[in-house]
PDB file of C-alpha atoms in Angstrom:
ATOM      1  CA  UNK T   1     -20.783  -3.892 -13.287  1.00 41.00           C
ATOM      2  CA  UNK T   2     -18.995  -1.646 -10.831  1.00 43.00           C
ATOM      3  CA  UNK T   3     -19.296   2.481 -11.086  1.00 44.00           C
ATOM      4  CA  UNK T   4     -17.827   5.059  -8.930  1.00 41.00           C
ATOM      5  CA  UNK T   5     -17.518   4.345  -5.371  1.00 46.00           C
ATOM      6  CA  UNK T   6     -18.618   7.697  -3.992  1.00 48.00           C
ATOM      7  CA  UNK T   7     -20.248  10.511  -5.858  1.00 49.00           C
ATOM      8  CA  UNK T   8     -18.089  12.891  -4.074  1.00 57.00           C
ATOM      9  CA  UNK T   9     -15.054  11.115  -5.897  1.00 83.00           C
ATOM     10  CA  UNK T  10     -13.668  12.684  -9.150  1.00 94.00           C
ATOM     11  CA  UNK T  11     -14.821  10.334 -11.799  1.00 97.00           C
ATOM     12  CA  UNK T  12     -12.590   9.896 -14.808  1.00 97.00           C
ATOM     13  CA  UNK T  13     -13.629   7.644 -17.685  1.00 97.00           C
ATOM     14  CA  UNK T  14     -11.367   5.449 -19.868  1.00 96.00           C
ATOM     15  CA  UNK T  15     -12.242   5.330 -23.329  1.00 95.00           C
ATOM     16  CA  UNK T  16     -11.526   2.265 -25.697  1.00 91.00           C
ATOM     17  CA  UNK T  17      -8.904   4.446 -27.397  1.00 88.00           C
ATOM     18  CA  UNK T  18      -6.924   4.528 -24.097  1.00 86.00           C
ATOM     19  CA  UNK T  19      -7.832   8.071 -23.509  1.00 95.00           C
ATOM     20  CA  UNK T  20      -8.829   9.136 -19.945  1.00 96.00           C
ATOM     21  CA  UNK T  21     -11.407  11.848 -19.557  1.00 97.00           C
ATOM     22  CA  UNK T  22     -12.001  13.861 -16.519  1.00 96.00           C
ATOM     23  CA  UNK T  23     -15.664  14.543 -16.136  1.00 96.00           C
ATOM     24  CA  UNK T  24     -14.808  17.282 -13.472  1.00 95.00           C
ATOM     25  CA  UNK T  25     -12.904  19.566 -15.725  1.00 95.00           C
ATOM     26  CA  UNK T  26     -14.463  17.928 -18.999  1.00 95.00           C
ATOM     27  CA  UNK T  27     -11.122  17.342 -20.537  1.00 95.00           C
ATOM     28  CA  UNK T  28      -8.834  14.702 -21.387  1.00 95.00           C
ATOM     29  CA  UNK T  29      -6.136  14.144 -19.133  1.00 97.00           C
ATOM     30  CA  UNK T  30      -2.897  11.822 -19.036  1.00 95.00           C
ATOM     31  CA  UNK T  31      -1.490   9.323 -16.465  1.00 95.00           C
ATOM     32  CA  UNK T  32       0.906  12.180 -15.422  1.00 94.00           C
ATOM     33  CA  UNK T  33      -2.285  14.250 -14.551  1.00 96.00           C
ATOM     34  CA  UNK T  34      -3.764  11.297 -12.800  1.00 97.00           C
ATOM     35  CA  UNK T  35      -0.410  10.995 -10.769  1.00 95.00           C
ATOM     36  CA  UNK T  36      -0.663  14.629 -10.014  1.00 95.00           C
ATOM     37  CA  UNK T  37      -4.095  13.644  -8.628  1.00 96.00           C
ATOM     38  CA  UNK T  38      -2.619  11.143  -6.355  1.00 95.00           C
ATOM     39  CA  UNK T  39       0.174  13.664  -4.996  1.00 92.00           C
ATOM     40  CA  UNK T  40      -2.539  16.049  -4.204  1.00 93.00           C
ATOM     41  CA  UNK T  41      -4.477  13.619  -2.225  1.00 91.00           C
ATOM     42  CA  UNK T  42      -7.465  14.162  -4.535  1.00 94.00           C
ATOM     43  CA  UNK T  43     -10.044  11.166  -4.519  1.00 95.00           C
ATOM     44  CA  UNK T  44     -11.167   9.735  -7.634  1.00 97.00           C
ATOM     45  CA  UNK T  45     -12.334   6.770  -9.426  1.00 97.00           C
ATOM     46  CA  UNK T  46     -11.360   5.531 -13.121  1.00 97.00           C
ATOM     47  CA  UNK T  47     -14.125   3.582 -14.818  1.00 97.00           C
ATOM     48  CA  UNK T  48     -14.298   2.070 -18.128  1.00 96.00           C
ATOM     49  CA  UNK T  49     -16.762   4.177 -20.196  1.00 95.00           C
ATOM     50  CA  UNK T  50     -18.409   1.387 -21.835  1.00 94.00           C
ATOM     51  CA  UNK T  51     -18.888  -1.216 -19.172  1.00 96.00           C
ATOM     52  CA  UNK T  52     -18.633   0.992 -16.200  1.00 95.00           C
ATOM     53  CA  UNK T  53     -16.154  -1.530 -14.440  1.00 96.00           C
ATOM     54  CA  UNK T  54     -13.772   0.193 -11.788  1.00 97.00           C
ATOM     55  CA  UNK T  55     -10.202   0.396 -13.465  1.00 96.00           C
ATOM     56  CA  UNK T  56      -8.767   2.643 -10.660  1.00 97.00           C
ATOM     57  CA  UNK T  57      -6.369   0.091  -9.454  1.00 96.00           C
ATOM     58  CA  UNK T  58      -5.288  -0.811 -12.947  1.00 96.00           C
ATOM     59  CA  UNK T  59      -4.347   2.917 -13.572  1.00 96.00           C
ATOM     60  CA  UNK T  60      -2.558   3.219 -10.307  1.00 96.00           C
ATOM     61  CA  UNK T  61      -0.478   0.040 -11.073  1.00 95.00           C
ATOM     62  CA  UNK T  62       0.203   1.645 -14.507  1.00 94.00           C
ATOM     63  CA  UNK T  63       1.603   4.576 -12.793  1.00 95.00           C
ATOM     64  CA  UNK T  64       3.612   2.634 -10.547  1.00 94.00           C
ATOM     65  CA  UNK T  65       5.011   0.659 -13.578  1.00 93.00           C
ATOM     66  CA  UNK T  66       6.221   3.940 -15.107  1.00 92.00           C
ATOM     67  CA  UNK T  67       7.676   5.013 -12.183  1.00 92.00           C
ATOM     68  CA  UNK T  68       9.476   1.977 -11.453  1.00 92.00           C
ATOM     69  CA  UNK T  69      10.707   1.857 -15.119  1.00 90.00           C
ATOM     70  CA  UNK T  70      12.185   5.446 -14.638  1.00 87.00           C
ATOM     71  CA  UNK T  71      15.083   6.779 -12.133  1.00 77.00           C
ATOM     72  CA  UNK T  72      15.491   4.879  -8.933  1.00 82.00           C
ATOM     73  CA  UNK T  73      12.862   2.200  -8.383  1.00 88.00           C
ATOM     74  CA  UNK T  74      11.055   1.570  -4.905  1.00 88.00           C
ATOM     75  CA  UNK T  75      11.176  -2.010  -5.271  1.00 89.00           C
ATOM     76  CA  UNK T  76      13.909  -4.468  -5.998  1.00 89.00           C
ATOM     77  CA  UNK T  77      13.506  -7.429  -8.270  1.00 91.00           C
ATOM     78  CA  UNK T  78      13.732  -9.619  -5.345  1.00 91.00           C
ATOM     79  CA  UNK T  79      11.022  -7.616  -3.545  1.00 89.00           C
ATOM     80  CA  UNK T  80       8.797  -7.891  -6.788  1.00 90.00           C
ATOM     81  CA  UNK T  81       9.334 -11.406  -6.976  1.00 92.00           C
ATOM     82  CA  UNK T  82       8.205 -12.112  -3.362  1.00 89.00           C
ATOM     83  CA  UNK T  83       5.116 -10.072  -3.898  1.00 89.00           C
ATOM     84  CA  UNK T  84       4.349 -12.351  -6.893  1.00 91.00           C
ATOM     85  CA  UNK T  85       4.739 -15.331  -4.912  1.00 89.00           C
ATOM     86  CA  UNK T  86       2.310 -14.436  -2.522  1.00 87.00           C
ATOM     87  CA  UNK T  87      -0.387 -14.377  -5.416  1.00 91.00           C
ATOM     88  CA  UNK T  88      -2.527 -17.416  -5.054  1.00 89.00           C
ATOM     89  CA  UNK T  89      -0.878 -18.252  -1.493  1.00 84.00           C
ATOM     90  CA  UNK T  90      -2.947 -18.925   1.427  1.00 81.00           C
ATOM     91  CA  UNK T  91      -1.735 -15.803   2.858  1.00 80.00           C
ATOM     92  CA  UNK T  92      -2.281 -13.525  -0.298  1.00 85.00           C
ATOM     93  CA  UNK T  93      -4.999 -11.569   1.828  1.00 83.00           C
ATOM     94  CA  UNK T  94      -3.217 -11.222   4.961  1.00 82.00           C
ATOM     95  CA  UNK T  95       0.087  -9.993   3.041  1.00 84.00           C
ATOM     96  CA  UNK T  96      -1.801  -7.375   1.433  1.00 85.00           C
ATOM     97  CA  UNK T  97      -3.232  -6.282   4.818  1.00 84.00           C
ATOM     98  CA  UNK T  98       0.325  -6.335   6.296  1.00 83.00           C
ATOM     99  CA  UNK T  99       1.736  -4.221   3.591  1.00 86.00           C
ATOM    100  CA  UNK T 100      -1.061  -1.892   3.823  1.00 88.00           C
ATOM    101  CA  UNK T 101      -0.604  -1.342   7.551  1.00 84.00           C
ATOM    102  CA  UNK T 102       3.147  -1.066   7.288  1.00 83.00           C
ATOM    103  CA  UNK T 103       2.943   1.444   4.713  1.00 86.00           C
ATOM    104  CA  UNK T 104       0.297   3.278   6.888  1.00 86.00           C
ATOM    105  CA  UNK T 105       2.631   3.004   9.897  1.00 82.00           C
ATOM    106  CA  UNK T 106       5.475   4.455   7.593  1.00 80.00           C
ATOM    107  CA  UNK T 107       3.208   7.514   6.775  1.00 83.00           C
ATOM    108  CA  UNK T 108       2.343   8.006  10.272  1.00 82.00           C
ATOM    109  CA  UNK T 109       6.103   8.532  11.290  1.00 77.00           C
ATOM    110  CA  UNK T 110       6.791  10.471   8.290  1.00 76.00           C
ATOM    111  CA  UNK T 111       3.890  12.745   9.337  1.00 78.00           C
ATOM    112  CA  UNK T 112       4.854  12.963  12.937  1.00 77.00           C
ATOM    113  CA  UNK T 113       8.567  13.921  11.852  1.00 73.00           C
ATOM    114  CA  UNK T 114       7.118  16.683   9.711  1.00 71.00           C
ATOM    115  CA  UNK T 115       4.989  17.816  12.553  1.00 74.00           C
ATOM    116  CA  UNK T 116       7.915  17.975  14.931  1.00 67.00           C
ATOM    117  CA  UNK T 117      10.099  19.709  12.569  1.00 65.00           C
ATOM    118  CA  UNK T 118       7.818  22.514  11.804  1.00 65.00           C
ATOM    119  CA  UNK T 119       9.124  25.035  14.343  1.00 59.00           C
ATOM    120  CA  UNK T 120      12.824  24.571  13.213  1.00 59.00           C
ATOM    121  CA  UNK T 121      12.582  25.941   9.617  1.00 57.00           C
ATOM    122  CA  UNK T 122       9.735  28.495   9.928  1.00 60.00           C
ATOM    123  CA  UNK T 123       7.427  26.587   7.587  1.00 58.00           C
ATOM    124  CA  UNK T 124       9.850  26.630   4.629  1.00 61.00           C
ATOM    125  CA  UNK T 125       9.700  23.352   2.529  1.00 60.00           C
ATOM    126  CA  UNK T 126      12.440  20.956   3.458  1.00 61.00           C
ATOM    127  CA  UNK T 127      15.326  20.497   1.023  1.00 64.00           C
ATOM    128  CA  UNK T 128      17.923  17.847   0.914  1.00 66.00           C
ATOM    129  CA  UNK T 129      20.365  19.855   3.132  1.00 71.00           C
ATOM    130  CA  UNK T 130      17.726  20.777   5.753  1.00 67.00           C
ATOM    131  CA  UNK T 131      16.695  16.966   5.809  1.00 65.00           C
ATOM    132  CA  UNK T 132      20.133  16.099   6.665  1.00 72.00           C
ATOM    133  CA  UNK T 133      20.446  18.731   9.437  1.00 69.00           C
ATOM    134  CA  UNK T 134      17.245  17.508  10.912  1.00 66.00           C
ATOM    135  CA  UNK T 135      18.261  14.171  10.830  1.00 67.00           C
ATOM    136  CA  UNK T 136      21.554  14.744  12.460  1.00 71.00           C
ATOM    137  CA  UNK T 137      19.599  16.605  15.334  1.00 66.00           C
ATOM    138  CA  UNK T 138      16.897  14.347  15.604  1.00 65.00           C
ATOM    139  CA  UNK T 139      18.655  10.822  15.155  1.00 64.00           C
ATOM    140  CA  UNK T 140      17.830   9.627  18.631  1.00 66.00           C
ATOM    141  CA  UNK T 141      14.042  10.247  18.248  1.00 64.00           C
ATOM    142  CA  UNK T 142      14.209   8.881  14.806  1.00 63.00           C
ATOM    143  CA  UNK T 143      15.825   5.479  16.100  1.00 67.00           C
ATOM    144  CA  UNK T 144      13.014   5.343  18.788  1.00 70.00           C
ATOM    145  CA  UNK T 145      10.273   5.825  16.080  1.00 66.00           C
ATOM    146  CA  UNK T 146      11.951   3.458  13.854  1.00 68.00           C
ATOM    147  CA  UNK T 147      12.073   0.713  16.885  1.00 73.00           C
ATOM    148  CA  UNK T 148       8.467   1.221  17.270  1.00 73.00           C
ATOM    149  CA  UNK T 149       8.059   0.712  13.530  1.00 72.00           C
ATOM    150  CA  UNK T 150       9.861  -2.342  13.594  1.00 76.00           C
ATOM    151  CA  UNK T 151       8.041  -3.776  16.808  1.00 78.00           C
ATOM    152  CA  UNK T 152       4.515  -2.890  15.416  1.00 76.00           C
ATOM    153  CA  UNK T 153       5.462  -4.571  12.180  1.00 75.00           C
ATOM    154  CA  UNK T 154       6.747  -7.843  13.937  1.00 78.00           C
ATOM    155  CA  UNK T 155       3.707  -7.887  15.924  1.00 79.00           C
ATOM    156  CA  UNK T 156       1.356  -7.784  12.883  1.00 77.00           C
ATOM    157  CA  UNK T 157       3.303 -10.460  11.230  1.00 76.00           C
ATOM    158  CA  UNK T 158       3.037 -12.665  14.498  1.00 82.00           C
ATOM    159  CA  UNK T 159      -0.619 -11.623  14.543  1.00 80.00           C
ATOM    160  CA  UNK T 160      -0.937 -12.768  11.000  1.00 76.00           C
ATOM    161  CA  UNK T 161       0.890 -16.107  11.966  1.00 77.00           C
ATOM    162  CA  UNK T 162      -1.613 -16.899  14.695  1.00 82.00           C
ATOM    163  CA  UNK T 163      -4.637 -15.950  12.636  1.00 79.00           C
ATOM    164  CA  UNK T 164      -3.513 -18.552   9.937  1.00 75.00           C
ATOM    165  CA  UNK T 165      -2.799 -21.070  12.654  1.00 79.00           C
ATOM    166  CA  UNK T 166      -6.385 -20.445  14.155  1.00 82.00           C
ATOM    167  CA  UNK T 167      -7.811 -20.560  10.711  1.00 77.00           C
ATOM    168  CA  UNK T 168      -5.790 -23.970   9.879  1.00 76.00           C
ATOM    169  CA  UNK T 169      -6.992 -25.454  13.493  1.00 79.00           C
ATOM    170  CA  UNK T 170     -10.746 -24.530  12.520  1.00 78.00           C
ATOM    171  CA  UNK T 171     -10.510 -25.854   9.079  1.00 75.00           C
ATOM    172  CA  UNK T 172      -8.843 -29.186  10.131  1.00 77.00           C
ATOM    173  CA  UNK T 173     -10.185 -29.420  13.404  1.00 73.00           C
ATOM    174  CA  UNK T 174     -13.268 -31.438  12.051  1.00 72.00           C
ATOM    175  CA  UNK T 175     -11.099 -34.313  10.731  1.00 70.00           C
ATOM    176  CA  UNK T 176     -10.680 -37.281  12.908  1.00 67.00           C
ATOM    177  CA  UNK T 177      -7.293 -36.843  13.818  1.00 61.00           C
ATOM    178  CA  UNK T 178      -5.937 -36.530  17.230  1.00 55.00           C
ATOM    179  CA  UNK T 179      -3.227 -33.902  18.386  1.00 54.00           C
ATOM    180  CA  UNK T 180      -0.589 -35.833  16.935  1.00 55.00           C
ATOM    181  CA  UNK T 181      -2.088 -36.205  13.422  1.00 54.00           C
ATOM    182  CA  UNK T 182      -2.625 -39.961  13.915  1.00 55.00           C
ATOM    183  CA  UNK T 183      -6.013 -41.273  13.157  1.00 55.00           C
ATOM    184  CA  UNK T 184      -7.758 -42.286  16.335  1.00 55.00           C
ATOM    185  CA  UNK T 185      -8.182 -46.033  15.395  1.00 57.00           C
ATOM    186  CA  UNK T 186      -4.229 -46.279  15.258  1.00 55.00           C
ATOM    187  CA  UNK T 187      -3.494 -44.776  18.573  1.00 52.00           C
ATOM    188  CA  UNK T 188      -3.112 -47.376  21.381  1.00 51.00           C
TER     189      UNK T 188
END
């Protein structure tokens, strides 16, 4: 039985009738409200009201499913298929870390761009036209940042491969095979 991760987190209880109850506001909320909490960077935990099991990931996946079903999806069918193929794969845990680190790197780049652009438009929120102007002016900087992002992503992937090779060597190193994979008694 898992309960809220942190007492400072906002606690949302999910009842058997599928309703979500926000204990902070003492009111029922919808998935749209939970999405707004995410957009507002609010920390929260969703638990099953009966068992206390942590349902946060399940609720977040529901929100992603709804978003993917409407408008322009973020993931192509091919990308989703590739992600599914990693479930049960030896590299499943590493792939999750790889994706998480890449998303964080992308967020860092986005934050740096926003920071660098503050002086350009006197604190006004960026409209699509402003982004176009900004990208035209900042193109070379963007290319450099994206090159760094791609390089970091490549290095992270290489690191994952090396880690897998190391784990494989450790796992199979105890077997009586030589460097060529031939049992010692067959070598001459």
